[in-house]
Tab-separated table of C-alpha atoms and ligand atoms in Angstrom:
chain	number	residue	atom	x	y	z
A	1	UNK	CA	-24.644	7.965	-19.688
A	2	UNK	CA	-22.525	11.045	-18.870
A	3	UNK	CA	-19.306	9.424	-19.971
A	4	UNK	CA	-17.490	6.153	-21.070
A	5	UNK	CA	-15.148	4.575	-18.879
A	6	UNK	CA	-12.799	4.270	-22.413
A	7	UNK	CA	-13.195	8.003	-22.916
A	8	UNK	CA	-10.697	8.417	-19.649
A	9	UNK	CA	-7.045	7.889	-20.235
A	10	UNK	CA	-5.806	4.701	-18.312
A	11	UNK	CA	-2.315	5.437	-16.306
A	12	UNK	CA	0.606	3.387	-15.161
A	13	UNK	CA	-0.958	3.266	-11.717
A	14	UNK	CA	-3.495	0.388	-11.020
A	15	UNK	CA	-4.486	2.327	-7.880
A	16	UNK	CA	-5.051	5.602	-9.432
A	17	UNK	CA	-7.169	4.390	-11.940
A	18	UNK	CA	-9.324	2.244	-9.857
A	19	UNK	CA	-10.139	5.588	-7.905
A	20	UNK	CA	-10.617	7.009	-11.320
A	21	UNK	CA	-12.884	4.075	-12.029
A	22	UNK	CA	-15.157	4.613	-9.136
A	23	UNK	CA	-15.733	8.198	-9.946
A	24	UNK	CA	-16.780	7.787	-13.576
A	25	UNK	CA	-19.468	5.013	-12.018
A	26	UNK	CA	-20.507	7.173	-9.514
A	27	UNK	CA	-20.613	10.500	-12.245
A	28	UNK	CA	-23.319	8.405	-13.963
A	29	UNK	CA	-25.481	7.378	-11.421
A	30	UNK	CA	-25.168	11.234	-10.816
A	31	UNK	CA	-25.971	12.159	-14.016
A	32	UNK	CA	-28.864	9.553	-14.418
A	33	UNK	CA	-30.750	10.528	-11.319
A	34	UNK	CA	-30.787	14.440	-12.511
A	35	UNK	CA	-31.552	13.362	-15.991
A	36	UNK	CA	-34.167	11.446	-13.941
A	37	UNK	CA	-35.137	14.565	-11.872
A	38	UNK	CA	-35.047	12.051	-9.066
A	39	UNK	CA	-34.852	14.676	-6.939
A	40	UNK	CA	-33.733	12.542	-3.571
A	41	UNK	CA	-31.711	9.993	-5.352
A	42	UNK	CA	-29.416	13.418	-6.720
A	43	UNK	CA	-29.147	14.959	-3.315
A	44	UNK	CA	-27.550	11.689	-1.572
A	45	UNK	CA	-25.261	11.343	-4.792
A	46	UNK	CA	-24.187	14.628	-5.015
A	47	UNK	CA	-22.926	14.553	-1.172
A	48	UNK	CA	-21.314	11.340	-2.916
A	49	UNK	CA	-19.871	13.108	-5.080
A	50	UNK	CA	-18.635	15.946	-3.124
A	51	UNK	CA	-16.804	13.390	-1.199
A	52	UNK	CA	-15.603	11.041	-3.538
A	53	UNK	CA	-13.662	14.004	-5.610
A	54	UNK	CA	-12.149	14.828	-2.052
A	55	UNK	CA	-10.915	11.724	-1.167
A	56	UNK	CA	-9.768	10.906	-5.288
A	57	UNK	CA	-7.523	14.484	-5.037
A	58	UNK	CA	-6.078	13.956	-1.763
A	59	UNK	CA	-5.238	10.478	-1.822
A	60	UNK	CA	-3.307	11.587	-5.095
A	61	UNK	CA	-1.812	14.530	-3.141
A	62	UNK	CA	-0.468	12.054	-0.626
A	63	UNK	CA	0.851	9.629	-2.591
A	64	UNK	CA	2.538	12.158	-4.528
A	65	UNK	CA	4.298	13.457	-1.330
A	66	UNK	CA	5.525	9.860	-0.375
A	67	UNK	CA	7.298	10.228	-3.268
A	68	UNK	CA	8.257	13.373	-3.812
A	69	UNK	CA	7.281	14.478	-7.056
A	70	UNK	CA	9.003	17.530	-8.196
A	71	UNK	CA	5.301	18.606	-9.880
A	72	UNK	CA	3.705	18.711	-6.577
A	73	UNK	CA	2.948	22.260	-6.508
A	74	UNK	CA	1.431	22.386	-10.305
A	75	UNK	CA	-1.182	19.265	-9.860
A	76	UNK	CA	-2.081	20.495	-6.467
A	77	UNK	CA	-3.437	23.721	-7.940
A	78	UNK	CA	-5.430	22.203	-10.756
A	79	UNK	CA	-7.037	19.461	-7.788
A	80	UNK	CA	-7.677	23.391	-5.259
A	81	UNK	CA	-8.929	24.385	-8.859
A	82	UNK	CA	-11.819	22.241	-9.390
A	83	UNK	CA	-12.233	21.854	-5.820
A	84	UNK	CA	-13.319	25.545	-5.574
A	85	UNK	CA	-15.659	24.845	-8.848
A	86	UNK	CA	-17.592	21.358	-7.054
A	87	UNK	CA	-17.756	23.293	-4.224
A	88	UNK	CA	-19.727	26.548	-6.071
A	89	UNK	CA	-22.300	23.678	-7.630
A	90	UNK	CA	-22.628	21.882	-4.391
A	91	UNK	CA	-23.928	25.227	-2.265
A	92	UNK	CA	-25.919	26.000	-5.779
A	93	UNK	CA	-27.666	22.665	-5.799
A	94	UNK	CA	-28.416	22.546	-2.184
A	95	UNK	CA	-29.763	26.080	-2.852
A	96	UNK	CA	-31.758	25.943	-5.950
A	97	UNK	CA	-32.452	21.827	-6.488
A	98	UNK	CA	-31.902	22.735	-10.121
A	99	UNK	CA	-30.779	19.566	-12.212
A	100	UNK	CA	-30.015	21.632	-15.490
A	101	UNK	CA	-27.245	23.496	-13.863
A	102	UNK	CA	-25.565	20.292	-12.205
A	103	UNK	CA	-26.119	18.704	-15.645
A	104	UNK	CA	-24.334	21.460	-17.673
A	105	UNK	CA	-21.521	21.684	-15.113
A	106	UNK	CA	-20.485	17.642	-15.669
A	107	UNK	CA	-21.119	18.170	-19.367
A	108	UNK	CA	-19.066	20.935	-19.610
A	109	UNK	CA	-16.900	21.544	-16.779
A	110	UNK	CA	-16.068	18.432	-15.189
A	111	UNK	CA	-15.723	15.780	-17.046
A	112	UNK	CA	-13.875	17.926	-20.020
A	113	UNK	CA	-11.411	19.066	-17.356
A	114	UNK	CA	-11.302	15.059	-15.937
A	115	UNK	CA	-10.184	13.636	-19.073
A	116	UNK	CA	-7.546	16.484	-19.904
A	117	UNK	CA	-6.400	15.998	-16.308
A	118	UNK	CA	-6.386	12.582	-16.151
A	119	UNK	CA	-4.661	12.335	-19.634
A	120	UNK	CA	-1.359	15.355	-18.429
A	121	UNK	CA	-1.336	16.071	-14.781
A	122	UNK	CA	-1.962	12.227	-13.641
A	123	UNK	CA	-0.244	10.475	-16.089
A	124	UNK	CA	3.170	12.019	-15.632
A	125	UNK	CA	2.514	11.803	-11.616
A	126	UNK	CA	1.298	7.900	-12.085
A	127	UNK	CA	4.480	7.612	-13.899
A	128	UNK	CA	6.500	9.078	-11.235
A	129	UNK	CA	5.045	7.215	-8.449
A	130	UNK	CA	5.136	3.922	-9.945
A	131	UNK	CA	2.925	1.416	-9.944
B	201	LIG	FE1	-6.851	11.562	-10.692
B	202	LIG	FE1	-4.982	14.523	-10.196
C-alpha cells in the first residue's frame, strides 16, 4: 500500500474529500500493479490516473470560482504545478514502461506534495466554500 487513507488530512468539505477518497484508492491499485510489474493492469491505471487528477483539480478550480475565493490564483498554480509533473511521468511511462520511476515519483513526489496540499491549500479553500 502506497498510502493510508488516515495519512490524508480530512476537510470541511464532504465533496472534496470523497474526490480525495477516490484518488488515494485508485493511487494504490496504481501502486500495486507496478509493484506487481503487471505491466497491462499499470498502463490502463495510469490513463486512470492521468484523468482522475484532472478531473479532482478542476472540479476544485470550479467550485472555487462559484464562490469566489480570494486564493484562487495561489491553489490554481500548485494544481498547473503538479499537473506539469503527472504529465512528464505519463509521456515517460508510455515511453519507457519503467515501474521504478512511476514508483519513486508517488513515493516521493506525489503523494508528499498530496498530503501537504491537501492539509494548506484545500483546507482553507474547503473552508471557504463550505460544506
Ligand atoms: Fe484536493
Ligand atoms: Fe487542491
Amino acid at each position: 500500500m502506497l498510502v493510508n487513507l488516515s495519512e490524508v488530512q480530512k476537510v470541511s468539505n464532504m465533496f472534496m474529500n470523497a474526490i480525495h477518497e477516490d484518488e488515494i484508492e485508485l493511487l494504490n491499485k496504481l501502486y500495486d500493479a507496478l509493484k506487481e510489474r503487471n505491466f497491462e493492469e499499470a498502463d490502463s491505471l495510469m490513463d486512470e490516473f492521468v484523468q482522475d487528477v484532472e478531473e479532482h483539480f478542476s472540479t476544485e478550480e470550479a467550485l472555487m470560482r462559484e464562490a469566489e475565493f480570494f486564493a484562487y490564483p495561489m491553489h490554481k498554480q500548485e494544481h498547473d504545478m503538479m499537473r506539469k509533473e503527472v504529465d512528464r511521468i505519463y509521456k515517460e511511462w508510455k515511453e519507457t514502461k519503467d515501474p521504478s520511476s512511476v514508483i519513486k515519483f508517488l513515493e516521493e513526489v506525489f503523494v508528499p506534495w498530496l498530503k501537504l496540499h491537501v492539509a494548506t491549500m484545500d483546507s482553507v479553500t474547503a473552508i471557504h466554500i463550505g460544506d
